[in-house]
């Protein structure tokens, strides 16, 4: 076995589509300890391949599909896998996390990750099994919708497919596994540019667990906590993420009319409550997930996947549409066509405002919904001039027609549905997130600033530090294989279940003042050499699953390493402080006229963020930061130059007694 | 009459989106609500996020906040940010 750790498959494959060759890629256990898996491991791999800006739709681009140590261990909400590449939408690194079964199947086939390079001469699909990789002709799948394509591929395998949008190189095309999407950043277009219609994986391999008994006990407790937490145990299962929409509206957080305001008069008609009452059939979830936030809804007699809060907001309030049925229909259509819901919706809203201002006569108008369905098809199939232009994303439209100040994107990625002028920490996050205007990579500070807690949404105090802390936490949890919703349970129950108590009020008030303390922990996560198992079981689960001695600080440090590594890649691709910005509407115009607090004080927050991150004034990661994180000499050690034999010298870290337990487990 | 609107788990549990009641304060409203629809107790309702005419009642006089004819009250799930 190529790894001495539990829970890892121990093998990474490099697949060259150009010459149809497959080789093992020399990832070592030291790499696994430092980069865990998922998006961080993918960033480490991609780092070696990227020397400078590339055309993301050329064969130079590299796709890394990576699993994580907790995948396949049965830990709660741990079936997530990651797809990373250089994004055709932003020109920088993108990483998309997906809850479909593909990741689990890949691991069962015996691989922790696959690296896809080159370009196939004709449309192909890859079949990955324990026996290796087969290159199949995919001409019969051409132009198929994602659902059709998955059905057309036989077998019990996990599948990752693209739709017509990916084949036609829509810059925000996604890849779909079951009814889940690796949505953001145009992974589908990168697959399309490589003539790669689909990847399937199948196997029955079970990775050994380092300490199966302890992990089983922990999983039980962890599941119980998630089930009894007000957010993950009640709100998300009952209402899905759509539950947030009404709250967002009440707190001026619901992006409305291309982020002109944060409140929508007709929010009730497009809310999670409305969906639950009129359309919900049942809730659904990824494998091993006790939260089950996904919705199955009935649309004209057919049971389909329901929408998430982001598209409910962006295809509702943000385009002044109050027809929830239409949103459900578009959401389904977008998944089938294989397009990211957030970027599609953001691009359409921008086009509507361009039209309203007389800058582009595209036929799209706020409140007009009868031509949207056709527009989605025009984008996916590139059939009209308007569709072709929309397929390039909002930033490209602003280059063609102007309107940069109200083009709601950061680094080329359209913003999610949270209006940041009513949550300035979220605004900072959008501007500095590695993949662009992403609410999650931002640190999701809006959960503190209104959706979970009620920390003052307008103060700048402590916000940079809080954003950094949650960025690191989410990077670490994601790389470990957990759904980010599991980090919600990080907050003690009483803060969520008793919002009116004096203690909760005090915590909300004091949170920003914790900034200096959090700053130290962010800079030197090693000091968190402890585990608070009930709040953050992730590092404990990683320890029991793999045998690596992970503490809270190690998880945060791995997260910080991941975030900084992604930044390093982006700086190679030309990113600096000039790119960490929001459109002027959000930084210069008050959301509530006359209330000076209601705009994002971007420069001040950015300065605090750079200092907290250990970056210089130009937004470059300082050498001292790289050194602390152990990623200062990556250029001296490209993984692909290592001999495969190197894996043999990795020391076994498990004590003798535990090794016996692994052997016993394998034996059983 | 005061117009009460329910959001989150309250709307699903009460199986109604709004209700009209004659109440002179938030405390009075919650008591009447728990009595009329005993899905949640008064004590449980005290943990909901309450907005009076779009203002969080924590910024008013909490449970003692006076209500008048025509006022609008939102009752939202606890995990909605206080």
mmCIF file of N, CA and C in Angstrom, chain A residues 404-408 421 582-590 599:
data_model
loop_
_atom_site.group_PDB
_atom_site.id
_atom_site.type_symbol
_atom_site.label_atom_id
_atom_site.label_comp_id
_atom_site.label_asym_id
_atom_site.label_seq_id
_atom_site.Cartn_x
_atom_site.Cartn_y
_atom_site.Cartn_z
ATOM 1 N N UNK A 404 -19.145 48.776 -14.967
ATOM 2 C CA UNK A 404 -18.323 48.061 -13.963
ATOM 3 C C UNK A 404 -18.791 48.338 -12.539
ATOM 4 N N UNK A 405 -19.254 49.577 -12.306
ATOM 5 C CA UNK A 405 -19.623 49.961 -10.936
ATOM 6 C C UNK A 405 -20.855 49.215 -10.423
ATOM 7 N N UNK A 406 -21.663 48.677 -11.304
ATOM 8 C CA UNK A 406 -22.806 47.875 -10.834
ATOM 9 C C UNK A 406 -22.747 46.443 -11.380
ATOM 10 N N UNK A 407 -21.561 46.016 -11.761
ATOM 11 C CA UNK A 407 -21.365 44.634 -12.194
ATOM 12 C C UNK A 407 -20.996 43.820 -10.943
ATOM 13 N N UNK A 408 -21.944 43.026 -10.460
ATOM 14 C CA UNK A 408 -21.814 42.421 -9.138
ATOM 15 C C UNK A 408 -20.936 41.176 -9.151
ATOM 16 N N UNK A 421 -23.649 45.111 2.005
ATOM 17 C CA UNK A 421 -23.693 46.408 2.702
ATOM 18 C C UNK A 421 -24.409 46.295 4.043
ATOM 19 N N UNK A 582 -14.617 45.096 -4.558
ATOM 20 C CA UNK A 582 -16.042 44.945 -4.873
ATOM 21 C C UNK A 582 -16.431 46.035 -5.849
ATOM 22 N N UNK A 583 -17.551 45.862 -6.554
ATOM 23 C CA UNK A 583 -18.021 46.961 -7.406
ATOM 24 C C UNK A 583 -18.384 48.188 -6.568
ATOM 25 N N UNK A 584 -18.250 49.355 -7.215
ATOM 26 C CA UNK A 584 -18.419 50.610 -6.470
ATOM 27 C C UNK A 584 -19.783 50.759 -5.817
ATOM 28 N N UNK A 585 -20.801 50.160 -6.410
ATOM 29 C CA UNK A 585 -22.129 50.259 -5.801
ATOM 30 C C UNK A 585 -22.078 49.850 -4.329
ATOM 31 N N UNK A 586 -21.284 48.856 -4.029
ATOM 32 C CA UNK A 586 -21.253 48.309 -2.672
ATOM 33 C C UNK A 586 -20.306 49.066 -1.743
ATOM 34 N N UNK A 587 -19.334 49.760 -2.313
ATOM 35 C CA UNK A 587 -18.357 50.455 -1.472
ATOM 36 C C UNK A 587 -18.602 51.960 -1.402
ATOM 37 N N UNK A 588 -19.262 52.501 -2.419
ATOM 38 C CA UNK A 588 -19.421 53.971 -2.470
ATOM 39 C C UNK A 588 -20.859 54.443 -2.285
ATOM 40 N N UNK A 589 -21.826 53.560 -2.527
ATOM 41 C CA UNK A 589 -23.231 53.980 -2.406
ATOM 42 C C UNK A 589 -23.846 53.376 -1.148
ATOM 43 N N UNK A 590 -24.566 54.225 -0.408
ATOM 44 C CA UNK A 590 -25.215 53.701 0.810
ATOM 45 C C UNK A 590 -26.405 52.827 0.420
ATOM 46 N N UNK A 599 -22.491 50.882 3.749
ATOM 47 C CA UNK A 599 -21.650 50.566 2.597
ATOM 48 C C UNK A 599 -20.398 49.860 3.118
#
